[in-house]
CSV table of C-alpha atoms and ligand atoms in Angstrom, one decimal:
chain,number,residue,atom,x,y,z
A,1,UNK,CA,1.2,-13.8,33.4
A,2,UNK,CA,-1.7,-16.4,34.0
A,3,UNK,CA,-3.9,-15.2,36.7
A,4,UNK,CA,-5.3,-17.4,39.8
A,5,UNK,CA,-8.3,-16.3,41.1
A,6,UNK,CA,-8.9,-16.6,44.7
A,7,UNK,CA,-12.3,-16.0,46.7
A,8,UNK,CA,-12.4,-15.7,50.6
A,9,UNK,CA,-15.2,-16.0,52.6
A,10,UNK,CA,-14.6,-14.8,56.7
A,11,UNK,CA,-12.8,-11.6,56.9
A,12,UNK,CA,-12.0,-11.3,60.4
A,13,UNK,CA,-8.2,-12.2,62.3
A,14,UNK,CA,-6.8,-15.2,59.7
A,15,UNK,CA,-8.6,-13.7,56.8
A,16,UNK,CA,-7.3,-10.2,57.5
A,17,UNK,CA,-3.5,-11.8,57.6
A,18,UNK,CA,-4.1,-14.1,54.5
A,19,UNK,CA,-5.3,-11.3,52.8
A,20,UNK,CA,-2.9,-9.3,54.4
A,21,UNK,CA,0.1,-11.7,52.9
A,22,UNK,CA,-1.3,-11.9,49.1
A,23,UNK,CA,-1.1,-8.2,48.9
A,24,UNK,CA,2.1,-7.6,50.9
A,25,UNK,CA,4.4,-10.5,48.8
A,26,UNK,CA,2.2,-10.5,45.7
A,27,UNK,CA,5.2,-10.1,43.2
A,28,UNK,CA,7.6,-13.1,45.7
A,29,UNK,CA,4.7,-15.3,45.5
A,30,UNK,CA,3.8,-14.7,41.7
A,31,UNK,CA,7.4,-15.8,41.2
A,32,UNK,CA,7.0,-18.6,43.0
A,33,UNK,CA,3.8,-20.0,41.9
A,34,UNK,CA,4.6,-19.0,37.8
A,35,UNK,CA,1.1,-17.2,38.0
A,36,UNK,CA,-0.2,-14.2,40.1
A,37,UNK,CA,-2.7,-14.6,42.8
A,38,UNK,CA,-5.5,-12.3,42.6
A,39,UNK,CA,-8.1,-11.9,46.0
A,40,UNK,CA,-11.0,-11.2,43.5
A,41,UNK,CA,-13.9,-11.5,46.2
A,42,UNK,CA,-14.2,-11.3,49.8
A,43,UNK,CA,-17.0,-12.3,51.7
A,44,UNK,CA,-18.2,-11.4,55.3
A,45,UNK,CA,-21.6,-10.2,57.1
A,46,UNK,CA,-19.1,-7.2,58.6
A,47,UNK,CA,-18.7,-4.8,55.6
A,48,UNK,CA,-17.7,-2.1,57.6
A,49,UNK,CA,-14.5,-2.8,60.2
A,50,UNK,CA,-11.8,-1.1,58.5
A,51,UNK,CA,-9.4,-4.0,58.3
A,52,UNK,CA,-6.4,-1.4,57.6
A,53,UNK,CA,-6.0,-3.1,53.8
A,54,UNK,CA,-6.0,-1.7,50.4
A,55,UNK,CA,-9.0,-3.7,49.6
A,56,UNK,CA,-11.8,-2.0,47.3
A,57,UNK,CA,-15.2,-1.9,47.9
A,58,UNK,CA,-16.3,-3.7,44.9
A,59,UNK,CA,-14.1,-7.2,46.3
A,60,UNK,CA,-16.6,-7.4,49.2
A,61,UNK,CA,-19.7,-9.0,49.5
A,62,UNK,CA,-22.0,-10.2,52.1
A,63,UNK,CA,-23.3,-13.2,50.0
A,64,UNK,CA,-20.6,-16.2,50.7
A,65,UNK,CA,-22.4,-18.0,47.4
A,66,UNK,CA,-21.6,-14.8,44.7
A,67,UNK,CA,-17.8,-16.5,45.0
A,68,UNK,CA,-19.0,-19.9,44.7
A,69,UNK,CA,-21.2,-19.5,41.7
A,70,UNK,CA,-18.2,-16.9,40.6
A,71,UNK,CA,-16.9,-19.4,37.6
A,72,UNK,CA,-13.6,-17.3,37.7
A,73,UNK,CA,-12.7,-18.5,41.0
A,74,UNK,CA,-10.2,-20.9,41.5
A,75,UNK,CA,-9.9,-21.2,44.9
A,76,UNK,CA,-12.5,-20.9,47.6
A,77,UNK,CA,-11.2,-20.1,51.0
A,78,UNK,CA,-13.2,-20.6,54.2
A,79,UNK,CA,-11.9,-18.8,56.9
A,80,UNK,CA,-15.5,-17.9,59.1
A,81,UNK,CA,-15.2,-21.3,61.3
A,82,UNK,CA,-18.2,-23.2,62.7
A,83,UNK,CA,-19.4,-25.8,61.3
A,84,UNK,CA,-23.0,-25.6,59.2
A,85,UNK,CA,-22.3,-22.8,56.9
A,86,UNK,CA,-19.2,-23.1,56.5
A,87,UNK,CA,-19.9,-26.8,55.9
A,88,UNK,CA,-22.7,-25.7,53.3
A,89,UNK,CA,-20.4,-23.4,51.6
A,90,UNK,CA,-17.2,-25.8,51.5
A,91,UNK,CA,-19.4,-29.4,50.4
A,92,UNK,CA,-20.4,-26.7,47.4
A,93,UNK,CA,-17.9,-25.2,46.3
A,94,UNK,CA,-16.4,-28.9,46.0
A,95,UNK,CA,-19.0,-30.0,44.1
A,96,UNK,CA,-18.4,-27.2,41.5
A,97,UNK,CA,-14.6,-28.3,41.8
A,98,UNK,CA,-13.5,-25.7,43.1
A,99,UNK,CA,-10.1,-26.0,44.8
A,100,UNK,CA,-10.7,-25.5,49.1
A,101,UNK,CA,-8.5,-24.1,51.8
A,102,UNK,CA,-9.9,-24.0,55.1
A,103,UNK,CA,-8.4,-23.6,58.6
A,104,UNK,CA,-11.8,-25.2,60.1
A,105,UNK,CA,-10.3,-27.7,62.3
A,106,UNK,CA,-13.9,-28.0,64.3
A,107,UNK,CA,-15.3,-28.6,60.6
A,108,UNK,CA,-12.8,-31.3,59.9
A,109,UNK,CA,-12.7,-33.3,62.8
A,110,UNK,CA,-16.3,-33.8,63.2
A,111,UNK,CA,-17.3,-34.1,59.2
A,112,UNK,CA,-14.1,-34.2,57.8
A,113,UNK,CA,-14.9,-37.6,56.1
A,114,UNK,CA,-18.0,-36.2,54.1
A,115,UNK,CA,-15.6,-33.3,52.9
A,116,UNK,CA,-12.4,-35.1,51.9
A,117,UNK,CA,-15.1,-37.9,50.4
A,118,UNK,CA,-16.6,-34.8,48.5
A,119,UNK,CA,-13.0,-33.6,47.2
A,120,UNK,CA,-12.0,-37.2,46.2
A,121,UNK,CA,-15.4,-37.5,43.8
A,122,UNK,CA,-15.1,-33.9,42.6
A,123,UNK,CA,-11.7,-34.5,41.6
A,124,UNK,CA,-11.0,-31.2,43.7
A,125,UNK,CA,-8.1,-30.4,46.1
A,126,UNK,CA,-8.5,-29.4,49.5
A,127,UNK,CA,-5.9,-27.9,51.8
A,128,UNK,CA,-6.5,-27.7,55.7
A,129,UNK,CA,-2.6,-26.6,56.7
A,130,UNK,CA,-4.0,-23.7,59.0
A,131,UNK,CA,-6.0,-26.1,61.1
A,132,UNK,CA,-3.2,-27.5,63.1
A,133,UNK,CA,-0.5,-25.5,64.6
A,134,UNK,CA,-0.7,-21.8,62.9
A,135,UNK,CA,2.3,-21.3,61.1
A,136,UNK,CA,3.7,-24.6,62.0
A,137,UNK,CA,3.9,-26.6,58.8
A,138,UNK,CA,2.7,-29.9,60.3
A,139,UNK,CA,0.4,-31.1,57.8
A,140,UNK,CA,2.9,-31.0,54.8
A,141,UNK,CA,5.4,-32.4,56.8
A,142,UNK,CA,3.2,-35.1,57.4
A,143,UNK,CA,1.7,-35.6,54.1
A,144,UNK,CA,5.2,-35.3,52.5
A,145,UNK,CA,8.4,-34.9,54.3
A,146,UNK,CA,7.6,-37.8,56.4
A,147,UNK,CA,5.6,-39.7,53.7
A,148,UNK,CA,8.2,-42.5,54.1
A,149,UNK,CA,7.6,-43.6,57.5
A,150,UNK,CA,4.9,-45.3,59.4
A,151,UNK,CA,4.1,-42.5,62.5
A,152,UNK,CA,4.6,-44.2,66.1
A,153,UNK,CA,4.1,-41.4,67.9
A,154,UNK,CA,2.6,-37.9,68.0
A,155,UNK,CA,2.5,-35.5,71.3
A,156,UNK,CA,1.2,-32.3,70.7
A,157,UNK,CA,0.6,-28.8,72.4
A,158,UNK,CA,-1.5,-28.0,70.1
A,159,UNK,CA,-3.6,-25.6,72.4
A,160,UNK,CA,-1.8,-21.8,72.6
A,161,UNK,CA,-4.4,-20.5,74.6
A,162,UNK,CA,-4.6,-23.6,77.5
A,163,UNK,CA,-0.7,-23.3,77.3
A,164,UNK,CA,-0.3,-19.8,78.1
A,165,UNK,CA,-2.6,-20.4,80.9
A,166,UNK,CA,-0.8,-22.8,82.3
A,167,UNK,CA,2.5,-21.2,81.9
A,168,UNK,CA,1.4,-18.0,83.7
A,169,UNK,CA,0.0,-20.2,86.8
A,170,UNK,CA,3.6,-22.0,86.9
A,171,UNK,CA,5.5,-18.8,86.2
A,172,UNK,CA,3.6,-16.2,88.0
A,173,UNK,CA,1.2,-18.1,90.1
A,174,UNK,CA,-1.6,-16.3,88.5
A,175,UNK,CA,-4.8,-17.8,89.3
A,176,UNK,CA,-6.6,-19.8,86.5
A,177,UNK,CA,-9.4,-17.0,86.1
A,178,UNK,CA,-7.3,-14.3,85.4
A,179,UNK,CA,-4.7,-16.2,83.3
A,180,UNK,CA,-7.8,-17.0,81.1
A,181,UNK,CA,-9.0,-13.4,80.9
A,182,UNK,CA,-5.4,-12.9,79.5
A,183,UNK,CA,-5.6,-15.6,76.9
A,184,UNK,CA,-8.7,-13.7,75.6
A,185,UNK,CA,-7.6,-10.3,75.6
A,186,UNK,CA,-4.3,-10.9,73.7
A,187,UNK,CA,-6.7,-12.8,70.9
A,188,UNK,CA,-5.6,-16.5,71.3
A,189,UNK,CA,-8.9,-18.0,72.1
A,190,UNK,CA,-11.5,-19.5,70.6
A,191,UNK,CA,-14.6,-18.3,70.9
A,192,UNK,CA,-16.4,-19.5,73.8
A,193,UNK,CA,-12.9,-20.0,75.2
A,194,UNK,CA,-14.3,-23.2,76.8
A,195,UNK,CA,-13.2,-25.1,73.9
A,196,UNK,CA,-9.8,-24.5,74.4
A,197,UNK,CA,-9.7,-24.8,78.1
A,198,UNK,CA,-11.3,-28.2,78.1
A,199,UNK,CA,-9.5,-29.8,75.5
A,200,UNK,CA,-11.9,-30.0,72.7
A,201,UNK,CA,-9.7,-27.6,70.7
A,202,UNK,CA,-6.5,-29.7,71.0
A,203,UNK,CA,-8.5,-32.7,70.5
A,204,UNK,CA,-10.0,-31.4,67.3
A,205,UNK,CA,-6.7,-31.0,65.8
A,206,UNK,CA,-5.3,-34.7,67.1
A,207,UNK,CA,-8.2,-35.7,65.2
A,208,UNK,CA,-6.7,-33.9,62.2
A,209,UNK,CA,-3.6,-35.4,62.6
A,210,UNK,CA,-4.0,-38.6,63.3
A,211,UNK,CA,-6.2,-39.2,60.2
A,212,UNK,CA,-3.1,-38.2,58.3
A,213,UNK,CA,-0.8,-39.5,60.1
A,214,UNK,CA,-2.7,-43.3,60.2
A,215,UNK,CA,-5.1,-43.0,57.0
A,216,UNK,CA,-8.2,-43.0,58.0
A,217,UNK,CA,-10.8,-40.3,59.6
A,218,UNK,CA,-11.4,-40.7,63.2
A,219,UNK,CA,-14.6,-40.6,65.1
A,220,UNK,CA,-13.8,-37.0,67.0
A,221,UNK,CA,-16.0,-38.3,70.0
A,222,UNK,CA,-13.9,-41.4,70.4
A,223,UNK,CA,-11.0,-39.4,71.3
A,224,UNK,CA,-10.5,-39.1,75.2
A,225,UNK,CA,-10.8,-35.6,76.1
A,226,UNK,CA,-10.2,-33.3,79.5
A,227,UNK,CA,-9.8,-30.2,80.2
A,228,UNK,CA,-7.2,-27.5,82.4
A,229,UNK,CA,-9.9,-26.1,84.3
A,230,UNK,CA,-10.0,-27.7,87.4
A,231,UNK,CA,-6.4,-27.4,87.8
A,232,UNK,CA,-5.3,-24.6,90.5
A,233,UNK,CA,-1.7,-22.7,91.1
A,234,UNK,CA,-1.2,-25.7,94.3
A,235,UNK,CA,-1.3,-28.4,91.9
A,236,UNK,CA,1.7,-26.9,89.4
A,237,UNK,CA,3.6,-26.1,92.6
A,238,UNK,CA,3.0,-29.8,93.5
A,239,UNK,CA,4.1,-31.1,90.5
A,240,UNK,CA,7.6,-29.1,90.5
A,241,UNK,CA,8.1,-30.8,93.9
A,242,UNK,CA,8.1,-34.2,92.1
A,243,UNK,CA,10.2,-32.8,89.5
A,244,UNK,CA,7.5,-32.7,86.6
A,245,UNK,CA,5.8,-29.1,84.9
A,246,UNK,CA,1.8,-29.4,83.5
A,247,UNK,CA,1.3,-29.6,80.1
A,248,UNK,CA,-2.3,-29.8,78.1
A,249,UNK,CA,-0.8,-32.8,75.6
A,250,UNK,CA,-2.3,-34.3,72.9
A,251,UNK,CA,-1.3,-37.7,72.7
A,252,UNK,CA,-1.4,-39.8,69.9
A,253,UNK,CA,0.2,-43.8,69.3
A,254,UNK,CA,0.5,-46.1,67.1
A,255,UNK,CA,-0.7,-49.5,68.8
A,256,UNK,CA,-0.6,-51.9,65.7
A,257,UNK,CA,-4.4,-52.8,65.2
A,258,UNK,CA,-5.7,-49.5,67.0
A,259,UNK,CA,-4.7,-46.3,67.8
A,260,UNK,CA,-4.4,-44.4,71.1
A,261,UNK,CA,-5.6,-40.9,71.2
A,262,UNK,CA,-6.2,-38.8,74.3
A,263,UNK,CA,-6.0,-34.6,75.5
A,264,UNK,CA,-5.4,-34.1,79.0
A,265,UNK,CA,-3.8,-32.1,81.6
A,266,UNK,CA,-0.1,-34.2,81.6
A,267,UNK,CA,2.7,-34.1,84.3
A,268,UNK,CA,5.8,-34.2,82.1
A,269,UNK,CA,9.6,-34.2,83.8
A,270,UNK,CA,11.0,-30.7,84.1
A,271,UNK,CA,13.8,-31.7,81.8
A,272,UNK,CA,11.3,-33.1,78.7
A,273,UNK,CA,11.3,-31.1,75.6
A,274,UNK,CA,7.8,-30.4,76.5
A,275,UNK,CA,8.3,-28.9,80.1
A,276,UNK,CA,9.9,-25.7,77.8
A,277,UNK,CA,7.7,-24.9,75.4
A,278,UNK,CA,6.0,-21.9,77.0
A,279,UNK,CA,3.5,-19.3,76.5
A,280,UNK,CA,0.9,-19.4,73.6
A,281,UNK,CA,3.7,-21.6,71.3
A,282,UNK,CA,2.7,-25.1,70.2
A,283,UNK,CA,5.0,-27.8,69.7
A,284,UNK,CA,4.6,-31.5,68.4
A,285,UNK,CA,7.2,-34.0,69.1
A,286,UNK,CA,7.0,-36.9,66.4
A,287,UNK,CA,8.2,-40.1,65.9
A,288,UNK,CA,8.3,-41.8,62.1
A,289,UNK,CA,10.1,-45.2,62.1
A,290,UNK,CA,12.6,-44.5,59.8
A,291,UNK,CA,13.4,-40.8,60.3
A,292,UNK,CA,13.3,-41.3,64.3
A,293,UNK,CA,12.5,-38.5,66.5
A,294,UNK,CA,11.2,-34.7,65.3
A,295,UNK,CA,10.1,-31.7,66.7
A,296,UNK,CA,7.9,-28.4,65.3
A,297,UNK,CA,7.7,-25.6,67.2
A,298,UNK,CA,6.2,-22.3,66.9
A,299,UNK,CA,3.8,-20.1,67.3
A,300,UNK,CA,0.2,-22.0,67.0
A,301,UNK,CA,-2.3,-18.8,67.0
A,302,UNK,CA,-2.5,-15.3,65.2
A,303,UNK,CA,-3.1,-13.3,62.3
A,304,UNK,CA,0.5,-13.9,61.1
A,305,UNK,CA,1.0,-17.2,61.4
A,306,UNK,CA,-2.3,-18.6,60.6
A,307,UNK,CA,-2.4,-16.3,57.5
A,308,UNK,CA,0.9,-17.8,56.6
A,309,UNK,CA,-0.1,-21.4,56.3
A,310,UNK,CA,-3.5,-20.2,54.8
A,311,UNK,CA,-1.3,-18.7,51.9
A,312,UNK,CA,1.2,-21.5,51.7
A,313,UNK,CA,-2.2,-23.8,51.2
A,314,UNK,CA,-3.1,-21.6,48.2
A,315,UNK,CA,0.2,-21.4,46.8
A,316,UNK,CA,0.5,-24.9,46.9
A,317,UNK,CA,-3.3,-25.4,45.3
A,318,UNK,CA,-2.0,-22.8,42.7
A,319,UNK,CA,1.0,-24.5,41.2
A,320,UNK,CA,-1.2,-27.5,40.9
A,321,UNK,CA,-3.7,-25.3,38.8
A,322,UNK,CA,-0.7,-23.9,36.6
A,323,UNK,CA,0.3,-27.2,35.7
A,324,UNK,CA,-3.5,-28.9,35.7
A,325,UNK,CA,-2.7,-31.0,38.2
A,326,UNK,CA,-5.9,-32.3,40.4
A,327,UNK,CA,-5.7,-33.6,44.0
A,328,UNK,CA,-2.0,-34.9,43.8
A,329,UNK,CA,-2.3,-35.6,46.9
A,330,UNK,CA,-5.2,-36.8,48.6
A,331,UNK,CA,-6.6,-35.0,51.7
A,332,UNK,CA,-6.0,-37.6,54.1
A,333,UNK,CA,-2.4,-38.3,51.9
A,334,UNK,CA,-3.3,-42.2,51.3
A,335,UNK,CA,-4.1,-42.6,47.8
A,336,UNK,CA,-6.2,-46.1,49.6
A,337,UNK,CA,-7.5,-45.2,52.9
A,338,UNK,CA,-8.1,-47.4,55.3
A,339,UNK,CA,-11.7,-48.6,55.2
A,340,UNK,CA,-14.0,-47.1,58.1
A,341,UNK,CA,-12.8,-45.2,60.8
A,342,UNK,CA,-9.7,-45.1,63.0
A,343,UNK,CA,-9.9,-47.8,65.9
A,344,UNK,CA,-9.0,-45.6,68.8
A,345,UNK,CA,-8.2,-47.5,72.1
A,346,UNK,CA,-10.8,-46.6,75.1
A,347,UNK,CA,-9.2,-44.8,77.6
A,348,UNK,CA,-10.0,-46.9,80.4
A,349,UNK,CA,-7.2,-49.7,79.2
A,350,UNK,CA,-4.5,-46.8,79.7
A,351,UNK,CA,-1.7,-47.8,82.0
A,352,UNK,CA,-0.3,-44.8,83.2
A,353,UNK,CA,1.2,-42.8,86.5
A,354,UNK,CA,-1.2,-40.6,88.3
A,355,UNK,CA,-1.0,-37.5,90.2
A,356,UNK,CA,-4.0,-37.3,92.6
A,357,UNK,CA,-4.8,-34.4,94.6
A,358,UNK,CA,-7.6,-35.3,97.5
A,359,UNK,CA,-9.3,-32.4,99.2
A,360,UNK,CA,-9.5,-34.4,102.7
A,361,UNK,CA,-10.2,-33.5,106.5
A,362,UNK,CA,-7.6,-33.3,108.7
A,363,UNK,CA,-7.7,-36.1,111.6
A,364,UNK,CA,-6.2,-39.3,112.2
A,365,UNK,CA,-6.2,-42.2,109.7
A,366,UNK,CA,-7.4,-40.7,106.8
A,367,UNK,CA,-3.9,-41.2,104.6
A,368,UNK,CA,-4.6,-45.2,105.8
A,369,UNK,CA,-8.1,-44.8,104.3
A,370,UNK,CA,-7.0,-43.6,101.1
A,371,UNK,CA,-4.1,-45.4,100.9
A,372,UNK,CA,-6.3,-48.8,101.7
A,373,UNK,CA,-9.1,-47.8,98.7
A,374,UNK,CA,-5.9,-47.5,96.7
A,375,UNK,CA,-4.3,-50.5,97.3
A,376,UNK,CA,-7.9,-52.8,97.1
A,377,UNK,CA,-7.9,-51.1,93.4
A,378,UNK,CA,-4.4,-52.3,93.0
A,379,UNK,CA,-2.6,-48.8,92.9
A,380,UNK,CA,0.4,-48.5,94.7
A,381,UNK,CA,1.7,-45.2,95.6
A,382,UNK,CA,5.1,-44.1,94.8
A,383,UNK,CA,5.0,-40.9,97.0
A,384,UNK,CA,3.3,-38.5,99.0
A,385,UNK,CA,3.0,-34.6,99.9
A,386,UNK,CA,1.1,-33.8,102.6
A,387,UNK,CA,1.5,-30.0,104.0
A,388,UNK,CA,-0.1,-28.0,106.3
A,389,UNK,CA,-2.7,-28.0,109.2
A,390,UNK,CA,-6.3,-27.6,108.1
A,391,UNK,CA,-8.4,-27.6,111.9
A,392,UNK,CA,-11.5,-26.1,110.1
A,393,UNK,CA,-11.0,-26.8,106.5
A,394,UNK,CA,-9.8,-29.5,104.1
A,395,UNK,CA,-6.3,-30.1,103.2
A,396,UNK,CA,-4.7,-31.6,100.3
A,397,UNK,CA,-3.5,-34.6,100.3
A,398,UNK,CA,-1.5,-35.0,96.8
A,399,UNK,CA,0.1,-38.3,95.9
A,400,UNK,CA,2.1,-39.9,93.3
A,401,UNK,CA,1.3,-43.6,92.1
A,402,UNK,CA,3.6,-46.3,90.1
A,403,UNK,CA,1.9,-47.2,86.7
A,404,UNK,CA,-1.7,-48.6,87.0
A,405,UNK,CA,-4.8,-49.0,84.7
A,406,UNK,CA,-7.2,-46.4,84.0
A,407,UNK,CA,-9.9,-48.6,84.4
A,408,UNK,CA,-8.8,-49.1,88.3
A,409,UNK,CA,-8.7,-46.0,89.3
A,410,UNK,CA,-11.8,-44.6,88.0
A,411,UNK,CA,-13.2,-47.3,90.1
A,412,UNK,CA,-11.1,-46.2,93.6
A,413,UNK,CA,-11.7,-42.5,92.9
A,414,UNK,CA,-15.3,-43.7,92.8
A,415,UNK,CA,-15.5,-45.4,96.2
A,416,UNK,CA,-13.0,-42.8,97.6
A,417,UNK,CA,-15.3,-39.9,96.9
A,418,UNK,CA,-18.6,-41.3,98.2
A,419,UNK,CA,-16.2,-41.3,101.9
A,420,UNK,CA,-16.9,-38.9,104.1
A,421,UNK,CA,-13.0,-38.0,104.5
A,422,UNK,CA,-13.3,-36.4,101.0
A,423,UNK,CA,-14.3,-32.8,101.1
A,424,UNK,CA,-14.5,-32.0,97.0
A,425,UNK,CA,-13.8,-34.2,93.8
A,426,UNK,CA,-10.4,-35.5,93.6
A,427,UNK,CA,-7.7,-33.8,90.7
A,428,UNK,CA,-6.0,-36.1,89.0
A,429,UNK,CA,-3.3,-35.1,86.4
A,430,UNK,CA,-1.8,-38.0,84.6
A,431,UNK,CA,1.9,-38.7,84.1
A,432,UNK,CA,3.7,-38.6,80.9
A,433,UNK,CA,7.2,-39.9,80.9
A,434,UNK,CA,8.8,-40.0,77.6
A,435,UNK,CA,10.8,-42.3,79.4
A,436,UNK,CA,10.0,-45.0,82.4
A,437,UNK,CA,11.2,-43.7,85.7
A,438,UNK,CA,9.7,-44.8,88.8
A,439,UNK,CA,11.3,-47.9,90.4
A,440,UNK,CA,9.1,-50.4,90.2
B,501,LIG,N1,-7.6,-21.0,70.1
B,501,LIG,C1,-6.5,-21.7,69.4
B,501,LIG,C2,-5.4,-21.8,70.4
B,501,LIG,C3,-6.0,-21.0,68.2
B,501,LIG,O1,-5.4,-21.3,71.5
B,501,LIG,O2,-4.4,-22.6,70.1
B,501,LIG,C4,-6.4,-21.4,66.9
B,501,LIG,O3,-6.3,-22.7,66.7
């Protein structure tokens, strides 16, 4: 049987499992490929971890460039993450057309142009299933099942470690600190951790999508991006009392001539398919014009899983090889890509429901304060919690509001915490509804 060589450089969690799978289904993928699939260099600065795999000593290397220069190797897989080297190593291995798999979703967001550019002239293939979702097949599905429709919109928790968090504060009432410190010791963060707590992690991989999904590479800083960590216990217990959970969402829409694409804490109703997905899962909800609504769901971190779309990138590069097929299907999966970048929508023209939680002193006429900045900014509230007796500290204040723009209440959030009243920066958690609700 024809032999497929395969060179990985990053042994650590995803290359352990990828690795990990080759061995364990060799002779189930070799049947399913027509060719086996031989790991015939590893590369990684750690040569000594024992990573509990029948590996030999001769497969490993410390020199990332002995399995690019390597003219046996087929595939080059970068599984080391950041974004210089691995940058260095993946624009090079290209440019020897060599086939790519990476689960670099950093690397892709913020270059990905130069790289799918770099496959498309090197007539090389690149797969990138890993980067979104773990074992979630949400790439192909995009590039393929749901080749047929125009995408009209995407909402993603695409974040396992931000939604863990969040689901022991709303389940436990665990502080955020030591929810966090959970996250990291059970292996589902990024490291720092600060990128998946404020949003740049789930914003990366919207990125990802939504150049698929629409075409066309988007500018990663464009995309509208906040974070979980200012959110306490008190504001999910708030939120149940207006009948919504808290969600980190990636949102992404189709708007005709631009595209809006935000991260954010969201308050979603307690009965949305997004209220339920718990724990470090992911789940995106799409909807294609012709095949209506879909959901993925599953688990979004982990050796397992991430090793499992790794492989199912390489099996798909494989059968390509075995028939000498190149690139049948572009990176971005638009044989003519949109010219330029995605036009994303500034944030500030969102019309949206807001949850606002004011840290305020406790006397006489302060709601009439705040409610009078509101309603100059023309946000009118919908309802309002206000609990307790705070003599010597502040109390929250937390209120609901009918739809208003963006723009307006940055401006009376502005004003409202220059007041005196206010005793620390307001939390505001916007509202996603899947579905209008308020009366108007
Ligand atoms: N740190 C990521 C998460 C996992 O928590 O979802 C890898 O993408």
């Amino acid at each position: 049987m024809e032999k497929i060589n395969v060179g990985i450089i990053g042994f650590g969690t995803v290359g352990s499992g990828t690795v990990q799978i080759l061995l364990e289904h060799k002779e189930m993928i070799a049947n399913r490929v027509g060719s086996e699939i031989v790991v015939k260099r590893i590369a990684d600065l750690d040569l000594e971890t024992d990573r509990g795999l029948p590996i030999s000593k001769t497969v490993l290397t410390k020199d990332a460039m002995e399995i690019i220069h390597d003219p046996e190797i087929h595939i080059v897989v970068e599984l080391m993450g950041g974004t210089v080297k691995a940058k260095e190593y993946i624009l090079a291995a290209l440019k020897r057309g060599k086939h790519v798999v990476t689960a670099n979703k950093a690397l892709l967001a913020e270059h990905g142009q130069e790289i799918y550019q770099s496959a498309e002239e090197n007539g090389a293939s690149l797969g990138f299933e890993a980067s979104v979702g773990g074992g979630i097949p949400i790439i192909r599905s995009l590039k393929e099942g749901l080749s047929a429709n125009r995408i009209k919109t995407m909402i993603g928790i695409l974040n396992g470690t931000s939604n863990y968090i969040l689901t022991r504060m709303t389940q436990d009432s665990l502080p955020y600190e030591k929810a966090v410190e959970e996250a990291i010791a059970l292996g589902y963060a990024e490291d720092p951790p600060t990128l998946d707590v404020d949003g740049t992690d789930a914003a990366h991989k919207l990125a990802v999508l939504i150049s698929i999904a629409f075409g066309a590479p988007a500018s990663f800083n464009t995309i509208f991006r906040e974070g979980i960590d200012r959110l306490t216990p008190d504001d999910i217990v708030f939120a149940g009392e207006f009948g919504y959970a808290v969600k980190l969402l990636a949102i992404a829409r189709d708007l005709g001539d631009m595209v809006e694409a935000r991260v954010h804490p969201a308050m979603v109703p307690l009965d949305h398919i997004m209220a339920n997905v718990n724990g470090a899962y992911n789940a995106i909800y799409l909807e294609g014009d012709f095949a209506g609504p879909h959901l993925y769901y599953g688990l979004g971190a982990g050796k397992r899983p991430t090793g499992s779309a790794v492989v199912s990138d390489i099996i798909c590069l494989a059968r390509q090889i075995r028939l000498g097929v190149k690139n049948l299907i572009p990176p971005l999966a638009h044989a003519r890509s949109t010219a330029g970048t995605l036009r994303i929508r500034p944030v500030d023209e969102l019309l949206s429901s807001y949850y606002f939680r004011f840290s305020a002193v406790d006397r006489p006429g302060v709601l009439s304060k705040v409610s009078g900045v509101l309603g100059k900014h023309d946000i009118s509230i919908y309802s309002v919690i206000q609990k307790g007796r705070g003599k010597d500290r502040a109390v929250p204040i937390v209120m609901l509001t009918h739809e208003a723009r963006e723009r307006s209440v940055i401006q009376a959030l502005r004003e409202l915490d220059q007041l005196d009243i206010l005793t620390d920066r307001t939390v505001t958690i916007r509202v996603e509804e899947g579905k209008e609700r308020h009366d108007s």
